[in-house]
């Protein structure tokens, strides 16, 4: 039986009087790639921010391996969960290697590392896995969009966590780099057992690279399960308010986006 990584019970959140999430119930399973999908404004980004401690729920509870994340210190949370946001910034003169090394910060005390050799090992591993070793001395500003995304993922990997959050990791990338990033994410999951929770806008990429889909609309979860079982013409119509045909490609549903 799969272990529950995140368990959400009765989760609600509002911006002022505008209710965004309404008593959500959700379980995220260990070892899976779970993707949140839905039209703009459905609540998926808010849910992402609540699960990553960037927002606090109005009501309800989010548990990580049985512990309420509301009582978990940020530093302890960062030893269990790494996050790659949609928008990231860094000083213009910072090198790739130095940025990736910031991923070791949760393990430092008063700015000092208790084990510099372990830090170096994790940083070099993260650079290697993301194929960024050759550019480790370059400043961030000299990188392409696809290279930058790999570097931010490398920094997250240097944290040495078993859970990785990614908020729209393919945004603003051309199709080649989109596929590079998605294949890297799948490798991290399959080879290293990292549980991945991500938000994607491209429904077909979501279906092909996910083990489980969480479909949202109007602040509610309207479907959750493996793509082959839950993705139907009716669900696509309900989620996106559009009629599209669905075909099967490599055993997975594929939405014809025209």
CSV table of N, CA and C in Angstrom, one decimal, residues 93-186:
chain,number,residue,atom,x,y,z
A,93,UNK,N,25.4,38.5,-10.7
A,93,UNK,CA,26.8,38.0,-10.8
A,93,UNK,C,27.0,36.7,-10.1
A,94,UNK,N,25.9,36.1,-9.7
A,94,UNK,CA,26.0,34.8,-9.0
A,94,UNK,C,26.2,33.7,-10.0
A,95,UNK,N,27.2,32.8,-9.7
A,95,UNK,CA,27.4,31.7,-10.6
A,95,UNK,C,26.4,30.5,-10.3
A,96,UNK,N,26.3,29.7,-11.3
A,96,UNK,CA,25.4,28.5,-11.2
A,96,UNK,C,25.8,27.7,-10.0
A,97,UNK,N,27.0,27.4,-9.8
A,97,UNK,CA,27.4,26.5,-8.7
A,97,UNK,C,27.1,27.1,-7.3
A,98,UNK,N,27.3,28.4,-7.2
A,98,UNK,CA,27.0,29.1,-6.0
A,98,UNK,C,25.5,29.1,-5.7
A,99,UNK,N,24.7,29.3,-6.8
A,99,UNK,CA,23.3,29.3,-6.6
A,99,UNK,C,22.8,27.9,-6.1
A,100,UNK,N,23.3,26.9,-6.8
A,100,UNK,CA,22.9,25.5,-6.4
A,100,UNK,C,23.3,25.2,-5.0
A,101,UNK,N,24.5,25.8,-4.5
A,101,UNK,CA,24.9,25.5,-3.2
A,101,UNK,C,24.0,26.1,-2.1
A,102,UNK,N,23.2,27.1,-2.5
A,102,UNK,CA,22.2,27.7,-1.6
A,102,UNK,C,21.2,26.6,-1.2
A,103,UNK,N,21.0,25.5,-1.9
A,103,UNK,CA,20.1,24.5,-1.6
A,103,UNK,C,20.5,23.8,-0.3
A,104,UNK,N,21.8,24.0,0.1
A,104,UNK,CA,22.2,23.3,1.4
A,104,UNK,C,21.9,24.1,2.6
A,105,UNK,N,21.4,25.4,2.4
A,105,UNK,CA,21.1,26.3,3.5
A,105,UNK,C,20.3,25.7,4.7
A,106,UNK,N,19.3,24.9,4.5
A,106,UNK,CA,18.5,24.3,5.6
A,106,UNK,C,19.4,23.5,6.6
A,107,UNK,N,20.5,23.0,6.1
A,107,UNK,CA,21.4,22.2,7.0
A,107,UNK,C,22.5,23.0,7.7
A,108,UNK,N,22.5,24.3,7.5
A,108,UNK,CA,23.5,25.1,8.1
A,108,UNK,C,23.0,25.7,9.4
A,109,UNK,N,23.9,26.0,10.3
A,109,UNK,CA,23.6,26.7,11.6
A,109,UNK,C,24.4,28.0,11.7
A,110,UNK,N,23.7,29.1,11.8
A,110,UNK,CA,24.4,30.4,11.9
A,110,UNK,C,25.3,30.6,10.7
A,111,UNK,N,24.8,30.1,9.5
A,111,UNK,CA,25.5,30.3,8.3
A,111,UNK,C,26.7,29.4,8.0
A,112,UNK,N,26.9,28.5,8.9
A,112,UNK,CA,28.0,27.5,8.8
A,112,UNK,C,27.5,26.1,8.6
A,113,UNK,N,28.3,25.4,7.8
A,113,UNK,CA,27.9,24.0,7.5
A,113,UNK,C,28.6,23.0,8.5
A,114,UNK,N,27.8,22.1,9.0
A,114,UNK,CA,28.4,21.1,9.9
A,114,UNK,C,29.2,20.0,9.1
A,115,UNK,N,29.0,20.0,7.8
A,115,UNK,CA,29.6,18.9,7.0
A,115,UNK,C,29.9,19.5,5.6
A,116,UNK,N,30.9,20.3,5.4
A,116,UNK,CA,31.2,20.9,4.0
A,116,UNK,C,31.4,19.8,3.0
A,117,UNK,N,32.0,18.7,3.3
A,117,UNK,CA,32.2,17.6,2.3
A,117,UNK,C,30.8,17.1,1.8
A,118,UNK,N,29.9,16.9,2.7
A,118,UNK,CA,28.5,16.4,2.3
A,118,UNK,C,27.8,17.5,1.5
A,119,UNK,N,28.0,18.7,1.8
A,119,UNK,CA,27.4,19.8,1.0
A,119,UNK,C,28.0,19.7,-0.4
A,120,UNK,N,29.3,19.6,-0.5
A,120,UNK,CA,29.9,19.6,-1.9
A,120,UNK,C,29.5,18.4,-2.7
A,121,UNK,N,29.3,17.2,-2.0
A,121,UNK,CA,28.9,16.0,-2.7
A,121,UNK,C,27.4,16.2,-3.2
A,122,UNK,N,26.5,16.8,-2.4
A,122,UNK,CA,25.2,17.0,-2.9
A,122,UNK,C,25.1,18.0,-4.0
A,123,UNK,N,25.9,19.1,-3.9
A,123,UNK,CA,25.9,20.1,-5.0
A,123,UNK,C,26.4,19.5,-6.3
A,124,UNK,N,27.5,18.8,-6.3
A,124,UNK,CA,28.0,18.2,-7.5
A,124,UNK,C,27.1,17.1,-8.1
A,125,UNK,N,26.4,16.4,-7.2
A,125,UNK,CA,25.4,15.4,-7.7
A,125,UNK,C,24.2,16.1,-8.4
A,126,UNK,N,23.8,17.2,-7.8
A,126,UNK,CA,22.7,18.0,-8.4
A,126,UNK,C,23.0,18.6,-9.7
A,127,UNK,N,24.3,19.1,-9.8
A,127,UNK,CA,24.7,19.6,-11.1
A,127,UNK,C,24.8,18.5,-12.2
A,128,UNK,N,25.3,17.4,-11.8
A,128,UNK,CA,25.4,16.2,-12.7
A,128,UNK,C,24.1,15.8,-13.2
A,129,UNK,N,23.2,15.6,-12.3
A,129,UNK,CA,21.8,15.0,-12.6
A,129,UNK,C,21.1,16.0,-13.6
A,130,UNK,N,21.3,17.2,-13.4
A,130,UNK,CA,20.6,18.2,-14.2
A,130,UNK,C,21.4,18.6,-15.4
A,131,UNK,N,22.5,18.0,-15.6
A,131,UNK,CA,23.4,18.3,-16.8
A,131,UNK,C,23.8,19.8,-16.9
A,132,UNK,N,24.2,20.3,-15.7
A,132,UNK,CA,24.6,21.7,-15.6
A,132,UNK,C,26.0,21.8,-15.1
A,133,UNK,N,26.8,20.7,-15.0
A,133,UNK,CA,28.1,20.8,-14.6
A,133,UNK,C,29.0,21.7,-15.5
A,134,UNK,N,28.8,21.6,-16.8
A,134,UNK,CA,29.6,22.3,-17.8
A,134,UNK,C,29.4,23.8,-17.7
A,135,UNK,N,28.3,24.3,-17.1
A,135,UNK,CA,28.0,25.7,-17.0
A,135,UNK,C,28.1,26.2,-15.5
A,136,UNK,N,28.7,25.4,-14.7
A,136,UNK,CA,28.7,25.7,-13.2
A,136,UNK,C,29.4,27.1,-12.9
A,137,UNK,N,30.3,27.5,-13.7
A,137,UNK,CA,31.0,28.8,-13.4
A,137,UNK,C,30.4,30.0,-14.1
A,138,UNK,N,29.4,29.7,-14.9
A,138,UNK,CA,28.7,30.9,-15.6
A,138,UNK,C,27.8,31.6,-14.7
A,139,UNK,N,27.7,33.0,-14.9
A,139,UNK,CA,26.7,33.7,-14.2
A,139,UNK,C,25.3,33.4,-14.6
A,140,UNK,N,24.3,33.4,-13.8
A,140,UNK,CA,22.9,33.1,-14.1
A,140,UNK,C,22.4,33.9,-15.3
A,141,UNK,N,22.8,35.1,-15.4
A,141,UNK,CA,22.3,36.0,-16.4
A,141,UNK,C,22.7,35.6,-17.8
A,142,UNK,N,23.7,34.7,-18.0
A,142,UNK,CA,24.2,34.3,-19.3
A,142,UNK,C,23.5,33.0,-19.8
A,143,UNK,N,22.6,32.5,-19.0
A,143,UNK,CA,21.9,31.2,-19.3
A,143,UNK,C,20.7,31.4,-20.1
A,144,UNK,N,20.3,30.4,-20.9
A,144,UNK,CA,19.1,30.4,-21.6
A,144,UNK,C,18.0,30.0,-20.6
A,145,UNK,N,16.7,30.2,-21.1
A,145,UNK,CA,15.6,29.8,-20.2
A,145,UNK,C,15.6,28.4,-19.7
A,146,UNK,N,15.9,27.5,-20.7
A,146,UNK,CA,15.9,26.1,-20.3
A,146,UNK,C,17.1,25.7,-19.3
A,147,UNK,N,18.2,26.4,-19.5
A,147,UNK,CA,19.4,26.2,-18.6
A,147,UNK,C,19.0,26.7,-17.2
A,148,UNK,N,18.4,27.9,-17.2
A,148,UNK,CA,18.0,28.5,-15.9
A,148,UNK,C,17.1,27.5,-15.1
A,149,UNK,N,16.1,27.0,-15.8
A,149,UNK,CA,15.2,26.1,-15.1
A,149,UNK,C,15.9,24.9,-14.6
A,150,UNK,N,16.8,24.3,-15.3
A,150,UNK,CA,17.6,23.2,-14.8
A,150,UNK,C,18.4,23.6,-13.6
A,151,UNK,N,18.9,24.8,-13.6
A,151,UNK,CA,19.7,25.2,-12.4
A,151,UNK,C,18.9,25.4,-11.2
A,152,UNK,N,17.7,25.9,-11.4
A,152,UNK,CA,16.8,26.1,-10.2
A,152,UNK,C,16.3,24.7,-9.7
A,153,UNK,N,16.2,23.7,-10.6
A,153,UNK,CA,15.9,22.4,-10.2
A,153,UNK,C,17.1,21.8,-9.4
A,154,UNK,N,18.3,22.1,-9.9
A,154,UNK,CA,19.5,21.6,-9.3
A,154,UNK,C,19.6,22.1,-7.9
A,155,UNK,N,19.3,23.4,-7.6
A,155,UNK,CA,19.3,23.9,-6.3
A,155,UNK,C,18.3,23.2,-5.4
A,156,UNK,N,17.1,22.9,-5.9
A,156,UNK,CA,16.2,22.1,-5.1
A,156,UNK,C,16.7,20.7,-4.8
A,157,UNK,N,17.3,20.1,-5.8
A,157,UNK,CA,17.9,18.8,-5.5
A,157,UNK,C,19.0,18.8,-4.5
A,158,UNK,N,19.7,19.9,-4.5
A,158,UNK,CA,20.8,19.9,-3.5
A,158,UNK,C,20.3,19.9,-2.0
A,159,UNK,N,19.0,20.2,-1.9
A,159,UNK,CA,18.4,20.2,-0.5
A,159,UNK,C,18.2,18.7,0.0
A,160,UNK,N,18.3,17.8,-1.0
A,160,UNK,CA,18.3,16.4,-0.6
A,160,UNK,C,17.0,16.0,0.1
A,161,UNK,N,15.9,16.3,-0.6
A,161,UNK,CA,14.6,16.0,0.0
A,161,UNK,C,13.9,14.9,-0.9
A,162,UNK,N,12.9,14.3,-0.3
A,162,UNK,CA,12.2,13.2,-1.0
A,162,UNK,C,10.9,13.7,-1.7
A,163,UNK,N,10.6,15.0,-1.5
A,163,UNK,CA,9.4,15.6,-2.1
A,163,UNK,C,9.9,16.9,-2.9
A,164,UNK,N,9.4,17.0,-4.1
A,164,UNK,CA,9.7,18.1,-5.0
A,164,UNK,C,8.5,18.8,-5.5
A,165,UNK,N,8.3,20.1,-5.3
A,165,UNK,CA,7.2,20.8,-5.8
A,165,UNK,C,7.7,21.7,-7.0
A,166,UNK,N,6.9,21.7,-8.1
A,166,UNK,CA,7.3,22.5,-9.2
A,166,UNK,C,6.0,23.3,-9.7
A,167,UNK,N,6.1,24.6,-9.8
A,167,UNK,CA,5.0,25.4,-10.2
A,167,UNK,C,5.2,25.8,-11.7
A,168,UNK,N,4.5,25.2,-12.6
A,168,UNK,CA,4.5,25.4,-14.0
A,168,UNK,C,6.0,25.5,-14.5
A,169,UNK,N,6.7,24.3,-14.4
A,169,UNK,CA,8.1,24.3,-14.7
A,169,UNK,C,8.5,24.5,-16.2
A,170,UNK,N,7.5,24.4,-17.1
A,170,UNK,CA,7.7,24.5,-18.5
A,170,UNK,C,7.3,25.9,-19.1
A,171,UNK,N,6.8,26.8,-18.3
A,171,UNK,CA,6.3,28.1,-18.7
A,171,UNK,C,7.5,28.9,-19.4
A,172,UNK,N,7.2,29.5,-20.5
A,172,UNK,CA,8.1,30.3,-21.3
A,172,UNK,C,9.2,29.6,-22.0
A,173,UNK,N,9.2,28.3,-22.0
A,173,UNK,CA,10.2,27.5,-22.6
A,173,UNK,C,9.7,27.0,-24.0
A,174,UNK,N,10.5,26.9,-25.0
A,174,UNK,CA,10.1,26.3,-26.3
A,174,UNK,C,9.9,24.8,-26.1
A,175,UNK,N,9.4,24.1,-27.1
A,175,UNK,CA,8.9,22.7,-26.9
A,175,UNK,C,10.1,21.8,-26.6
A,176,UNK,N,11.3,22.1,-27.1
A,176,UNK,CA,12.4,21.2,-26.9
A,176,UNK,C,12.8,21.2,-25.4
A,177,UNK,N,12.9,22.4,-24.8
A,177,UNK,CA,13.2,22.6,-23.4
A,177,UNK,C,12.1,22.1,-22.5
A,178,UNK,N,10.9,22.3,-22.9
A,178,UNK,CA,9.7,21.7,-22.2
A,178,UNK,C,9.9,20.2,-22.0
A,179,UNK,N,10.2,19.5,-23.1
A,179,UNK,CA,10.3,18.1,-23.0
A,179,UNK,C,11.6,17.7,-22.2
A,180,UNK,N,12.7,18.5,-22.3
A,180,UNK,CA,13.9,18.2,-21.5
A,180,UNK,C,13.6,18.2,-20.1
A,181,UNK,N,12.8,19.3,-19.6
A,181,UNK,CA,12.5,19.4,-18.2
A,181,UNK,C,11.6,18.3,-17.8
A,182,UNK,N,10.6,18.0,-18.5
A,182,UNK,CA,9.6,17.0,-18.2
A,182,UNK,C,10.3,15.6,-18.1
A,183,UNK,N,11.2,15.3,-19.0
A,183,UNK,CA,11.9,14.1,-18.9
A,183,UNK,C,12.9,14.0,-17.7
A,184,UNK,N,13.4,15.1,-17.4
A,184,UNK,CA,14.3,15.2,-16.2
A,184,UNK,C,13.4,14.9,-14.9
A,185,UNK,N,12.3,15.5,-14.9
A,185,UNK,CA,11.4,15.3,-13.7
A,185,UNK,C,11.0,13.9,-13.6
A,186,UNK,N,10.7,13.2,-14.8
A,186,UNK,CA,10.3,11.8,-14.7
A,186,UNK,C,11.5,11.0,-14.3
